[in-house]
């Protein structure tokens, strides 16, 4: 499965909503209930799924203005073996 | 621009993880929250270098806590097995961790965590108000931590005088600095001693101990120590974290009632208490952090015939 699709699935699982519409431009403000707690839950679920670790600065950076799911995928590509195209 | 508005601007620009909690609590708790938080930001984080150190510390503290909570859920709702000595080495006697993450994290959590702010309201409205009406407003604060709670009393009750106790030199330094920043240091005496091994501690009409019990191997023994420090007829305020894994939480309270029961077991008469959740449970997080805050009294000695 392509990396973005795996990320979408992990996020849908955290929200417990298999039909949640997501793409790389989706950001926290586009999704009801995506607050700081949910953000950490998503990060923890991604860490577990991909067996990687995000530094606290990275976790925080991903919540800044202009960041979206594409930013998460970009960060993950650098961490997952074979993640970079 | 007020300090509070400036801090909100800084948070929205540089600390995305905090901005939701800040704006939610500002809206939820209104002018009183704005006034109290604004005052603390001015007095304690008055320059931007300090502000950034504290906001970064809070972020590390909050992310660390949430990670530990995820592990806690995964482990079936159990704390990691740890003793007081290990927690002391990792936290209380680690200057860098205490001054740059732990203490700023706790301090900001009083305003950024819903359950901590609710506890502050309970403390001020139900307990500090009693001290303000007392003839003798002296009190012990056992486990001063940041010094925040001592300051809450001293700034509201001009006749109050604190005797603050802690085993961490960094907690005492932070408390001393905070009391000075609020102009209250002359009414605050600090001691780096264990209340259970210090002889002849004078009894006071008020004793507070806020979120200390969960850091101890024997909280019941500690509560009995608090009871002995309280004058007959006096009032105590004791709060503890419940289902809240932290790097230094070694005693696991599984319910608010457990805290209340243990306070009773130590001899106190429970007058009232508050239970507050950090957030609502969900399918993924069925057990959420909460706290129990208890106002308890020591019955006056029975009078003779």
Short mmCIF file of C-alpha atoms in Angstrom, two decimals:
data_model
loop_
_atom_site.label_atom_id
_atom_site.label_comp_id
_atom_site.label_asym_id
_atom_site.label_seq_id
_atom_site.Cartn_x
_atom_site.Cartn_y
_atom_site.Cartn_z
CA UNK A 1 0.00 0.00 0.00
CA UNK A 2 1.40 3.47 -0.83
CA UNK A 3 2.64 5.38 2.23
CA UNK A 4 -0.04 8.15 2.03
CA UNK A 5 -2.84 5.55 2.01
CA UNK A 6 -1.36 3.80 5.04
CA UNK A 7 -1.22 7.17 6.86
CA UNK A 8 -4.84 7.93 5.96
CA UNK A 9 -5.90 4.53 7.31
CA UNK A 10 -4.06 5.05 10.61
CA UNK A 11 -5.70 8.46 11.06
CA UNK A 12 -9.17 7.06 10.20
CA UNK A 13 -8.61 4.35 12.80
CA UNK A 14 -7.71 6.91 15.47
CA UNK A 15 -10.90 8.83 14.68
CA UNK A 16 -12.79 5.54 14.53
CA UNK A 17 -14.30 6.68 11.22
CA UNK A 18 -13.47 4.50 8.17
CA UNK A 19 -15.19 6.93 5.83
CA UNK A 20 -13.33 10.05 6.99
CA UNK A 21 -12.36 12.02 3.86
CA UNK A 22 -8.63 12.76 3.92
CA UNK A 23 -5.97 13.81 1.45
CA UNK A 24 -2.50 15.31 1.65
CA UNK A 25 -3.83 18.87 1.92
CA UNK A 26 -6.14 18.05 4.85
CA UNK A 27 -5.09 19.84 8.04
CA UNK A 28 -6.28 19.62 11.65
CA UNK A 29 -8.70 22.50 11.24
CA UNK A 30 -10.52 20.60 8.46
CA UNK A 31 -11.44 17.68 10.74
CA UNK A 32 -13.87 17.93 13.65
CA UNK A 33 -12.24 16.86 16.91
CA UNK A 34 -8.63 17.08 15.70
CA UNK A 35 -7.30 18.86 18.79
CA UNK A 36 -3.92 18.61 20.51
CA UNK A 37 -4.85 15.40 22.32
CA UNK A 38 -6.02 13.79 19.08
CA UNK A 39 -2.84 15.03 17.40
CA UNK A 40 -0.69 13.18 19.94
CA UNK A 41 -2.86 10.09 19.57
CA UNK A 42 -2.32 10.19 15.81
CA UNK A 43 1.43 10.58 16.26
CA UNK A 44 1.56 7.68 18.73
CA UNK A 45 -0.52 5.50 16.37
CA UNK A 46 1.78 6.38 13.45
CA UNK A 47 4.87 5.62 15.57
CA UNK A 48 3.44 2.24 16.46
CA UNK A 49 2.31 1.40 12.93
CA UNK A 50 5.54 2.44 11.18
CA UNK A 51 7.87 1.56 14.11
CA UNK A 52 9.42 5.05 14.12
CA UNK A 53 9.78 7.83 16.68
CA UNK A 54 8.94 11.51 16.36
CA UNK A 55 10.90 14.01 18.50
CA UNK A 56 8.81 16.38 20.63
CA UNK A 57 9.93 19.30 18.44
CA UNK A 58 8.65 17.44 15.36
CA UNK A 59 5.35 16.62 17.09
CA UNK A 60 4.93 20.28 17.92
CA UNK A 61 6.08 21.52 14.52
CA UNK A 62 3.39 19.46 12.80
CA UNK A 63 0.72 21.54 14.55
CA UNK A 64 1.99 24.89 13.25
CA UNK A 65 0.20 27.02 10.69
CA UNK A 66 0.45 25.62 7.15
CA UNK A 67 1.15 22.04 8.26
CA UNK A 68 -1.11 19.29 6.93
CA UNK A 69 -1.18 15.52 6.42
CA UNK A 70 1.27 16.01 3.55
CA UNK A 71 3.76 17.41 6.11
CA UNK A 72 3.32 14.27 8.22
CA UNK A 73 3.90 12.05 5.18
CA UNK A 74 6.98 14.05 4.22
CA UNK A 75 8.41 13.62 7.73
CA UNK A 76 7.57 9.91 7.73
CA UNK A 77 9.30 9.33 4.37
CA UNK A 78 12.57 10.35 6.03
CA UNK A 79 12.05 7.90 8.89
CA UNK A 80 10.59 4.81 7.24
CA UNK A 81 13.18 2.57 5.54
CA UNK A 82 12.51 2.82 1.81
CA UNK A 83 9.99 5.58 2.47
CA UNK A 84 11.58 8.15 0.19
CA UNK A 85 10.56 7.72 -3.44
CA UNK B 1 -1.32 44.75 24.10
CA UNK B 2 -1.74 42.81 27.37
CA UNK B 3 0.79 40.16 28.38
CA UNK B 4 -1.93 37.53 27.95
CA UNK B 5 -2.69 38.64 24.38
CA UNK B 6 1.02 38.74 23.58
CA UNK B 7 1.47 35.20 24.93
CA UNK B 8 -1.51 34.00 22.89
CA UNK B 9 0.09 35.51 19.78
CA UNK B 10 3.42 33.78 20.53
CA UNK B 11 1.65 30.46 21.14
CA UNK B 12 -0.36 30.68 17.93
CA UNK B 13 2.79 31.46 15.96
CA UNK B 14 5.31 29.06 17.53
CA UNK B 15 3.56 26.51 19.77
CA UNK B 16 0.77 24.90 17.77
CA UNK B 17 0.35 22.12 20.27
CA UNK B 18 -0.69 24.57 23.00
CA UNK B 19 -2.93 26.92 21.05
CA UNK B 20 -6.04 24.73 21.29
CA UNK B 21 -5.82 24.43 25.10
CA UNK B 22 -5.15 28.15 25.47
CA UNK B 23 -8.08 29.34 23.34
CA UNK B 24 -10.44 26.65 24.74
CA UNK B 25 -9.76 27.59 28.36
CA UNK B 26 -9.85 31.32 27.67
CA UNK B 27 -13.33 30.87 26.19
CA UNK B 28 -14.48 28.32 28.80
CA UNK B 29 -13.35 30.14 31.94
CA UNK B 30 -13.52 33.79 30.82
CA UNK B 31 -12.35 36.96 32.62
CA UNK B 32 -11.31 35.29 35.87
CA UNK B 33 -8.97 32.91 34.01
CA UNK B 34 -7.65 35.82 31.93
CA UNK B 35 -6.95 37.93 35.02
CA UNK B 36 -5.23 35.18 37.02
CA UNK B 37 -3.23 33.74 34.14
CA UNK B 38 -2.31 37.22 32.88
CA UNK B 39 -0.98 38.11 36.33
CA UNK B 40 1.14 34.96 36.51
CA UNK B 41 2.53 35.50 33.02
CA UNK B 42 3.51 39.07 33.92
CA UNK B 43 5.12 38.19 37.23
CA UNK B 44 6.74 34.83 36.50
CA UNK B 45 7.30 34.85 32.72
CA UNK B 46 7.69 38.57 32.25
CA UNK B 47 10.41 38.46 29.62
CA UNK B 48 10.20 36.55 26.39
CA UNK B 49 13.31 34.46 27.01
CA UNK B 50 11.70 33.04 30.15
CA UNK B 51 8.38 32.68 28.34
CA UNK B 52 9.89 30.57 25.55
CA UNK B 53 11.78 28.41 28.06
CA UNK B 54 8.52 27.75 29.91
CA UNK B 55 6.40 27.15 26.79
CA UNK B 56 8.97 24.72 25.43
CA UNK B 57 9.16 23.02 28.84
CA UNK B 58 5.39 22.74 28.99
CA UNK B 59 5.28 21.22 25.49
CA UNK B 60 7.88 18.60 26.42
CA UNK B 61 6.05 17.91 29.70
CA UNK B 62 2.63 17.57 28.03
CA UNK B 63 3.84 15.40 25.15
CA UNK B 64 5.76 13.21 27.60
CA UNK B 65 2.65 12.82 29.75
CA UNK B 66 0.45 11.88 26.81
CA UNK B 67 2.99 9.35 25.57
CA UNK B 68 3.11 7.77 29.04
CA UNK B 69 -0.66 7.66 29.11
CA UNK B 70 -0.73 5.81 25.79
CA UNK B 71 1.75 3.30 27.25
CA UNK B 72 -0.39 3.07 30.39
CA UNK B 73 -3.47 2.16 28.33
CA UNK B 74 -1.44 -0.36 26.34
CA UNK B 75 -0.22 -1.95 29.60
CA UNK B 76 -3.79 -2.46 30.77
CA UNK B 77 -3.95 0.58 33.07
CA UNK B 78 -0.84 0.03 35.19
CA UNK B 79 1.95 2.45 36.17
CA UNK B 80 5.52 1.51 35.38
CA UNK B 81 7.05 -0.05 38.51
CA UNK B 82 9.35 2.52 40.09
CA UNK B 83 10.55 3.51 43.55
CA UNK B 84 10.91 6.95 45.14
CA UNK B 85 14.70 6.95 44.90
CA UNK B 86 14.66 6.36 41.14
CA UNK B 87 12.01 9.05 40.61
CA UNK B 88 14.13 11.41 42.71
CA UNK B 89 17.23 10.83 40.58
CA UNK B 90 15.30 11.23 37.33
CA UNK B 91 13.23 14.22 38.38
CA UNK B 92 13.43 15.98 41.75
CA UNK B 93 17.21 16.23 41.97
CA UNK B 94 17.76 16.76 38.24
CA UNK B 95 18.17 20.53 37.97
CA UNK B 96 17.88 20.81 34.20
CA UNK B 97 14.74 18.69 34.07
CA UNK B 98 13.15 20.46 37.04
CA UNK B 99 13.83 24.04 35.98
CA UNK B 100 13.35 23.69 32.23
CA UNK B 101 10.59 21.13 31.87
CA UNK B 102 8.94 19.78 35.00
CA UNK B 103 8.23 22.92 37.03
CA UNK B 104 7.29 25.18 34.05
CA UNK B 105 5.14 22.31 32.78
CA UNK B 106 3.23 21.99 36.05
CA UNK B 107 2.95 25.76 36.44
CA UNK B 108 1.36 26.29 33.01
CA UNK B 109 -0.84 23.23 33.43
CA UNK B 110 -2.73 25.05 36.21
CA UNK B 111 -4.23 27.23 33.48
CA UNK B 112 -3.99 25.04 30.38
CA UNK B 113 -5.44 21.78 31.75
CA UNK B 114 -9.16 21.90 32.42
CA UNK B 115 -9.02 19.67 35.51
CA UNK B 116 -6.13 21.60 37.01
CA UNK B 117 -7.93 24.91 36.58
CA UNK B 118 -11.13 23.46 38.06
CA UNK B 119 -9.06 22.33 41.01
CA UNK B 120 -7.63 25.83 41.41
CA UNK B 121 -11.15 27.29 41.49
CA UNK B 122 -12.18 24.73 44.11
CA UNK B 123 -9.06 25.47 46.17
CA UNK B 124 -9.51 29.24 46.08
CA UNK B 125 -13.28 29.38 46.53
CA UNK B 126 -13.71 26.60 49.08
CA UNK B 127 -10.46 26.58 51.03
CA UNK B 128 -8.50 29.83 50.71
CA UNK B 129 -11.69 31.67 51.53
CA UNK B 130 -11.79 29.84 54.90
CA UNK B 131 -8.18 30.85 55.63
CA UNK B 132 -9.07 34.46 54.79
CA UNK B 133 -11.73 34.47 57.52
CA UNK B 134 -9.57 32.79 60.18
CA UNK B 135 -7.95 34.58 63.13
CA UNK B 136 -4.76 32.59 62.65
CA UNK B 137 -3.85 32.27 58.95
CA UNK B 138 -0.61 30.31 59.27
CA UNK B 139 -0.25 27.14 57.24
CA UNK B 140 2.07 24.34 56.19
CA UNK B 141 2.45 23.57 52.47
CA UNK B 142 3.99 20.10 52.31
CA UNK B 143 5.60 19.40 48.93
CA UNK B 144 5.55 22.98 47.65
CA UNK B 145 6.47 21.93 44.08
CA UNK B 146 6.36 25.12 42.00
CA UNK B 147 5.18 27.28 44.91
CA UNK B 148 1.99 28.10 43.01
CA UNK B 149 -0.44 27.06 45.76
CA UNK B 150 1.41 28.85 48.53
CA UNK B 151 1.37 32.00 46.41
CA UNK B 152 -2.38 31.62 45.83
CA UNK B 153 -2.95 31.81 49.58
CA UNK B 154 -0.39 34.51 50.40
CA UNK B 155 -1.57 36.87 47.68
CA UNK B 156 -5.21 36.60 48.77
CA UNK B 157 -4.73 36.60 52.54
CA UNK B 158 -2.48 39.42 53.76
CA UNK B 159 -2.29 37.92 57.27
CA UNK B 160 -1.22 34.49 56.02
CA UNK B 161 2.22 33.05 56.63
CA UNK B 162 3.49 29.89 54.93
CA UNK B 163 5.87 27.24 56.07
CA UNK B 164 6.75 25.35 52.90
CA UNK B 165 8.37 21.91 52.87
CA UNK B 166 10.00 19.98 50.07
CA UNK B 167 12.83 17.49 49.58
CA UNK B 168 13.87 18.99 46.24
CA UNK B 169 16.21 21.97 46.43
CA UNK B 170 14.99 22.97 42.96
CA UNK B 171 11.35 23.07 44.06
CA UNK B 172 12.32 25.23 47.01
CA UNK B 173 14.37 27.55 44.76
CA UNK B 174 11.43 27.84 42.34
CA UNK B 175 9.03 28.56 45.23
CA UNK B 176 11.36 31.16 46.72
CA UNK B 177 11.69 32.88 43.34
CA UNK B 178 7.95 32.80 42.71
CA UNK B 179 7.17 34.23 46.16
CA UNK B 180 9.69 37.00 45.47
CA UNK B 181 8.21 37.71 42.03
CA UNK B 182 4.81 38.21 43.67
CA UNK B 183 6.35 40.32 46.47
CA UNK B 184 5.39 37.74 49.12
CA UNK B 185 8.76 36.27 50.13
CA UNK B 186 8.71 37.87 53.60
CA UNK B 187 5.70 35.72 54.54
CA UNK B 188 7.12 32.45 53.25
CA UNK B 189 9.54 30.26 55.22
CA UNK B 190 10.96 27.24 53.39
CA UNK B 191 12.48 24.05 54.79
CA UNK B 192 14.23 21.24 52.97
CA UNK B 193 13.31 18.48 55.37
CA UNK B 194 11.20 15.35 55.59
CA UNK B 195 8.12 16.03 57.72
CA UNK B 196 8.10 12.40 58.88
CA UNK B 197 11.56 12.62 60.44
CA UNK B 198 11.60 16.23 61.64
CA UNK B 199 10.90 16.52 65.37
CA UNK B 200 8.65 19.10 67.01
CA UNK B 201 6.97 20.58 63.95
CA UNK B 202 4.59 23.25 65.23
CA UNK B 203 0.95 22.48 64.47
CA UNK B 204 -0.87 24.98 62.26
CA UNK B 205 -4.58 25.62 61.72
CA UNK B 206 -4.17 24.89 58.00
CA UNK B 207 -2.20 22.33 56.01
CA UNK B 208 -2.09 21.91 52.26
CA UNK B 209 -0.46 19.23 50.14
CA UNK B 210 -1.25 19.38 46.45
CA UNK B 211 -0.51 16.42 44.18
CA UNK B 212 2.16 14.93 46.40
CA UNK B 213 0.59 11.60 47.47
CA UNK B 214 1.07 9.91 44.08
CA UNK B 215 4.82 10.59 44.30
CA UNK B 216 5.22 8.51 47.45
CA UNK B 217 5.71 4.85 48.27
CA UNK B 218 3.66 5.16 51.48
CA UNK B 219 1.07 7.91 51.06
CA UNK B 220 -0.93 6.72 54.08
CA UNK B 221 2.08 7.22 56.36
CA UNK B 222 2.56 10.67 54.82
CA UNK B 223 -1.11 11.55 55.39
CA UNK B 224 -0.73 10.60 59.05
CA UNK B 225 2.24 12.99 59.15
CA UNK B 226 0.05 15.77 57.70
CA UNK B 227 -2.60 14.97 60.30
CA UNK B 228 -0.04 15.44 63.08
CA UNK B 229 0.94 18.86 61.67
CA UNK B 230 -2.66 20.10 61.84
CA UNK B 231 -4.10 21.72 64.95
CA UNK B 232 -7.26 20.11 66.36
CA UNK B 233 -10.14 21.95 64.70
CA UNK B 234 -7.92 22.80 61.71
CA UNK B 235 -8.55 22.25 58.01
CA UNK B 236 -6.44 20.50 55.39
CA UNK B 237 -6.52 20.60 51.60
CA UNK B 238 -5.10 17.49 49.94
CA UNK B 239 -5.16 16.74 46.21
CA UNK B 240 -3.86 13.73 44.30
CA UNK B 241 -3.59 12.64 40.69
CA UNK B 242 -5.60 9.58 39.67
CA UNK B 243 -4.82 7.32 36.67
CA UNK B 244 -2.22 9.86 35.60
CA UNK B 245 1.05 8.18 34.68
CA UNK B 246 4.08 10.47 34.88
CA UNK B 247 7.74 9.72 35.09
CA UNK B 248 7.60 10.34 38.87
CA UNK B 249 4.16 8.98 39.79
CA UNK B 250 4.83 5.81 41.71
CA UNK B 251 1.63 5.28 43.74
CA UNK B 252 -1.32 4.49 41.50
CA UNK B 253 -4.73 5.73 42.65
CA UNK B 254 -7.30 4.01 40.44
CA UNK B 255 -10.23 6.16 41.50
CA UNK B 256 -10.97 9.43 43.22
CA UNK B 257 -12.74 7.48 45.97
CA UNK B 258 -9.46 5.68 46.81
CA UNK B 259 -7.90 9.04 47.65
CA UNK B 260 -10.86 10.10 49.77
CA UNK B 261 -10.87 6.76 51.64
CA UNK B 262 -7.15 6.96 52.38
CA UNK B 263 -7.52 10.49 53.76
CA UNK B 264 -10.26 9.21 56.08
CA UNK B 265 -8.07 6.25 57.07
CA UNK B 266 -5.35 8.69 58.18
CA UNK B 267 -7.77 10.18 60.69
CA UNK B 268 -9.21 13.17 58.84
CA UNK B 269 -12.89 14.00 58.61
CA UNK B 270 -13.71 14.65 54.95
CA UNK B 271 -15.72 17.86 54.57
CA UNK B 272 -16.04 18.02 50.77
CA UNK B 273 -14.20 16.97 47.65
CA UNK B 274 -13.91 17.58 43.95
CA UNK B 275 -13.27 14.97 41.28
CA UNK B 276 -12.31 16.24 37.83
CA UNK B 277 -11.34 14.49 34.60
CA UNK B 278 -8.71 15.89 32.25
CA UNK B 279 -10.92 15.08 29.27
CA UNK B 280 -13.73 12.72 28.33
CA UNK B 281 -12.96 9.00 27.90
CA UNK B 282 -13.04 7.59 24.37
CA UNK B 283 -12.87 4.12 22.80
CA UNK B 284 -9.08 4.43 22.43
CA UNK B 285 -8.60 6.06 25.83
CA UNK B 286 -11.14 4.46 28.16
CA UNK B 287 -9.22 5.51 31.30
CA UNK B 288 -8.42 9.21 31.48
CA UNK B 289 -6.29 11.18 33.94
CA UNK B 290 -8.23 12.81 36.75
CA UNK B 291 -7.69 14.22 40.20
CA UNK B 292 -9.29 14.23 43.61
CA UNK B 293 -9.12 17.40 45.72
CA UNK B 294 -10.26 16.99 49.29
CA UNK B 295 -11.03 19.46 52.06
CA UNK B 296 -10.71 17.65 55.38
CA UNK B 297 -10.71 18.61 59.03
CA UNK B 298 -9.22 17.39 62.27
CA UNK B 299 -11.92 17.16 64.87
CA UNK B 300 -11.25 19.24 68.00
CA UNK B 301 -10.11 17.19 70.98
CA UNK B 302 -13.05 16.16 73.13
CA UNK B 303 -13.48 18.58 76.01
CA UNK B 304 -13.38 17.31 79.58
CA UNK B 305 -16.36 16.86 81.85
#
